[in-house]
Phi, psi and omega in degrees: 000131181281168177299320180299318180298318181295324183284321189245355184298324182256016184299317182299315180293320179296318180295319180297320180297321180297319182281333184274339185302124184278350183284135177274177180294342180270359180091357178278158173262120180267121176275118185232179177300324183280330180230077187271350189238139176224127181269114175292327181295311183295336181259010175065030182254063189241005184237163177075193180264124175268127178266138174238112188245137171250119175238143181200158175211153183282136172262118186258359178203177179250023183299321187267006179284160182293148179295150180285169179298326179299321180293327179289324180288331182237077186301334182279353179296334182295342179272355179275129180302136180272155177290128180281124181251155178296138183274351183305306182297335182281339181275104182246152178247120183225135175245102179273141176237140174262136182211170183209122168274140181232152171221124179263164182291342177275005178097352179294137179224154178178194181219147172245122186197160177294322179300127182078003181055041179271087189267350178076195181209139182271333185254001176217165182309135014267010182064028178226131183218137178265137183287328183159194185241120176257112185264356188234006179071047179288172183298324183280334178066207178245146184227135171251134178253135178241122181279095183288348174293343176251029183301329182293344179265350182261127179267310179200152179226131176249110178271126182221163180232138177222157178265105182289317184215152177101189184289132176287090185215074179301325186292347180261002185262346182049053185267147176221134172257125183237130177257133178243090177295164179294342180213143177094184184287160174283157181246130184241138174228117180269133178266069186251358181287141181280126180217077183305133177075355178292141180246350180217155179214122171283116189267302179222150175242122178258118185239140179235109179263018180076353174247328183207144175248122182236151174253126183239125175292129180252301181049057178248111181273142175228161184265356177253209183240215187302320183297326179289320175295322178302311180296323182295323183252004175066044182280322176080031178266162175261132185239145175224170181290134180235156180224155174267158173295151178285350179289150176230000000 
């Protein structure tokens, strides 16, 4: 093997590894279209309480968005004064909720969600519990806890986010769902895809086939609410109209 071969023979594999590596600069594993699946079993993350957190904040302008192709083709355009537009349409009000449909191996099915104050339980079935309802996109967001010590009783969990009230504008919320297993890196899913008018999004599906527990990125937007996600994933629950308390 020549020196050239040693230097460049594995270049393609090395480059592919660099582009394929799912770890971000923060040490988190980003679940993406290209890398949608993470095995909790293979990484030994099967014990303790796994946290699933939704954090979000409102984006009120497009100042921080990437420049358009036109701006790249005409670099001096950035020195041209922009037309001042009314800020009213950009100011949107959105109330995101984190929720989880569950199915246990004994056939029990249900949902944990802010609507109806169905918060679940961490130490008894369904072993899934919601921390509370964040209506304003605070730093801590909303968190669901999953008791992985009872993993053998859990068949599947569908973590989803829906817009309870306000403008259906997921792309303006800068939302992220982050999973914190009891061991190993955190898993991040960014809700950055544009889905005009969508009111719900299935974010991740956690499945247990009794041999392996995997987290799968879904990112499936729908224009309805829980009942539409139910039909999409075949949960078979009965749904009715729900409301939140007027208290804040």
